[in-house]
Short mmCIF file of N, CA and C in Angstrom, two decimals:
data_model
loop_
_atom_site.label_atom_id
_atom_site.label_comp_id
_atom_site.label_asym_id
_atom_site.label_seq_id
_atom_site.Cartn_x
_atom_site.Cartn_y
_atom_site.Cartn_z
N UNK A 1389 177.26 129.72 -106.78
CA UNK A 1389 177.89 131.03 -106.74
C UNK A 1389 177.20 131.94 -107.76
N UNK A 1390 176.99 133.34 -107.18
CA UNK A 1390 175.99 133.94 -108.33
C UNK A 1390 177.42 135.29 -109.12
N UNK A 1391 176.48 135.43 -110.12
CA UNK A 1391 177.74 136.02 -110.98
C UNK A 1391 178.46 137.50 -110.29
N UNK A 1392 177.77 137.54 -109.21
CA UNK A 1392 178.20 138.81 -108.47
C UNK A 1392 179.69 138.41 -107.82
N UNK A 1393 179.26 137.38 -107.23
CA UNK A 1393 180.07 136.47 -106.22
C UNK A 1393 181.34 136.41 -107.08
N UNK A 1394 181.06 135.62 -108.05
CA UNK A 1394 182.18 135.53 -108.84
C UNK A 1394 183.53 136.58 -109.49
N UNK A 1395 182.86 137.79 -109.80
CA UNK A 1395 182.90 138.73 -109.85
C UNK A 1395 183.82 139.61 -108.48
N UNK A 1396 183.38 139.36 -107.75
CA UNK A 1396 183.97 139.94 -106.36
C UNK A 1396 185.36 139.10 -106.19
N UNK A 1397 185.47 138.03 -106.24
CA UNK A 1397 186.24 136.91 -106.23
C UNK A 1397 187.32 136.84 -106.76
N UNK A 1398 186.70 137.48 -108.22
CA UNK A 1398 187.69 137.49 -109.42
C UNK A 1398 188.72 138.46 -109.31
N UNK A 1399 187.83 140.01 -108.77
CA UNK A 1399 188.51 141.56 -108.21
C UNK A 1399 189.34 141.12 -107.52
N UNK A 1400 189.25 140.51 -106.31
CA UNK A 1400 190.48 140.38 -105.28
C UNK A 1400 191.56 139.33 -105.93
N UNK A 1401 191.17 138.59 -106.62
CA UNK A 1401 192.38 137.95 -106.89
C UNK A 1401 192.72 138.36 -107.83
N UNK A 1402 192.68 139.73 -108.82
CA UNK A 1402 193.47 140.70 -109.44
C UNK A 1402 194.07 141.28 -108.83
N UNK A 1403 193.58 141.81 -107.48
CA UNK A 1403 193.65 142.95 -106.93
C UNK A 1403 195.53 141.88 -105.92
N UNK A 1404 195.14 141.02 -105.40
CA UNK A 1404 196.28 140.07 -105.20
C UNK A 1404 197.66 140.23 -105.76
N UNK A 1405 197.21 140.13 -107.36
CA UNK A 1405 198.20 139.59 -108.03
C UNK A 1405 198.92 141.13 -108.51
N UNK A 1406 198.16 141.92 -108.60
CA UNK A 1406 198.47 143.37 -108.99
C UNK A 1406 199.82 143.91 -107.79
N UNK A 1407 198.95 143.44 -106.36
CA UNK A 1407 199.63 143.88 -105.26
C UNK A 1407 200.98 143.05 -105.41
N UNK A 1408 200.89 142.31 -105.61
CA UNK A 1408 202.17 141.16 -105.84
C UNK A 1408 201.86 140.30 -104.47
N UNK A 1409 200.54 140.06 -104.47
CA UNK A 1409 200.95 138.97 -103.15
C UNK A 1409 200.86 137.64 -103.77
N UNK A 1410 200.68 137.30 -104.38
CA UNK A 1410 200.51 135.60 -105.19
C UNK A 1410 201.32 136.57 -106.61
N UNK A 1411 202.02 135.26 -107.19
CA UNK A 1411 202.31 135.21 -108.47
C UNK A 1411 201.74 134.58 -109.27
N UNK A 1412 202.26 134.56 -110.54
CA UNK A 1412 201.43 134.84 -111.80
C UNK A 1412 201.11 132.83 -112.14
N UNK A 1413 201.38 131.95 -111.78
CA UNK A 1413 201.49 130.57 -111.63
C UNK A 1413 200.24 130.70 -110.43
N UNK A 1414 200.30 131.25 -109.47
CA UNK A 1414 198.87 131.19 -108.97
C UNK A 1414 197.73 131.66 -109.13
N UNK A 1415 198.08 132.59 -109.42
CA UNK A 1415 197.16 133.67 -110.31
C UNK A 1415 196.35 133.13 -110.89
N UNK A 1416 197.24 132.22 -112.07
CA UNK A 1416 196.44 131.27 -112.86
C UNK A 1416 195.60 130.40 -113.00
N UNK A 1417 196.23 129.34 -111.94
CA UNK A 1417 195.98 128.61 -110.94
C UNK A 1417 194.45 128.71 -110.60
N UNK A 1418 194.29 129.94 -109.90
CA UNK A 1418 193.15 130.41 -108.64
C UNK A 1418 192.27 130.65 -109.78
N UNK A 1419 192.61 131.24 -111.07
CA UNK A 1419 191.02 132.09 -111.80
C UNK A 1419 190.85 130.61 -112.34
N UNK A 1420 191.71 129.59 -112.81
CA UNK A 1420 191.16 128.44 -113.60
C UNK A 1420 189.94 127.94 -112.51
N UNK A 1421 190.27 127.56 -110.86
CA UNK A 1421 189.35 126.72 -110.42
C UNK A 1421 188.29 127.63 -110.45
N UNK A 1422 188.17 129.18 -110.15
CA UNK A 1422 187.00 129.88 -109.95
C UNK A 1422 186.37 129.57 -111.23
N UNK A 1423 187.01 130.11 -112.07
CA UNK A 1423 186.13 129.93 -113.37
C UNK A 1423 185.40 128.64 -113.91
N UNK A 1424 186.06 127.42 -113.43
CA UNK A 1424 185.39 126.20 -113.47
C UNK A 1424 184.63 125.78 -112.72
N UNK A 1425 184.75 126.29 -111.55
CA UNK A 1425 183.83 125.96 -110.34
C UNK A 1425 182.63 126.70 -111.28
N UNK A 1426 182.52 128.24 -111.20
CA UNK A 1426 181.24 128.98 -111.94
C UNK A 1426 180.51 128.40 -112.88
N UNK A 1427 181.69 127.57 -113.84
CA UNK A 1427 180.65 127.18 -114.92
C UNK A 1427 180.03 125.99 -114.33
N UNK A 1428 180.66 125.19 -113.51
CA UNK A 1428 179.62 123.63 -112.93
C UNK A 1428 178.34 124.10 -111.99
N UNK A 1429 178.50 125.18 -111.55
CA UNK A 1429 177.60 125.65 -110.52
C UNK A 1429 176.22 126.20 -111.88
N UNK A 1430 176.62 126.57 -112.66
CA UNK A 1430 175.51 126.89 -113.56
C UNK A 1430 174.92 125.80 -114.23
N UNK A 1431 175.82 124.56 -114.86
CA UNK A 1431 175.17 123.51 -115.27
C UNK A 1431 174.38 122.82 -114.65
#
C-alpha cells in the first residue's frame, strides 16, 4: 500500500466516523489494522 493509498483510506474512514456511520469502537478498530497493515507493508 503506498502512502497515498493509505491516506485515502484513512479520509474515508474519518469521513465514516464523522458521518456517524461506524462508531468510535470501530473507528478504532479499522485505523489500528490500516495502520499496521502500512507499517508491515513497508518492512
Amino acid at each position: 500500500m503506498t502512502r497515498d493509498e493509505l491516506k485515502e483510506q484513512i479520509d474515508e474512514l474519518m469521513r465514516q466516523y464523522a458521518d456517524e456511520e461506524i462508531d468510535g469502537d470501530t473507528y478504532a478498530q479499522k485505523m489500528m489494522e490500516l495502520t499496521s497493515s502500512a507499517q508491515s507493508d513497508n518492512n
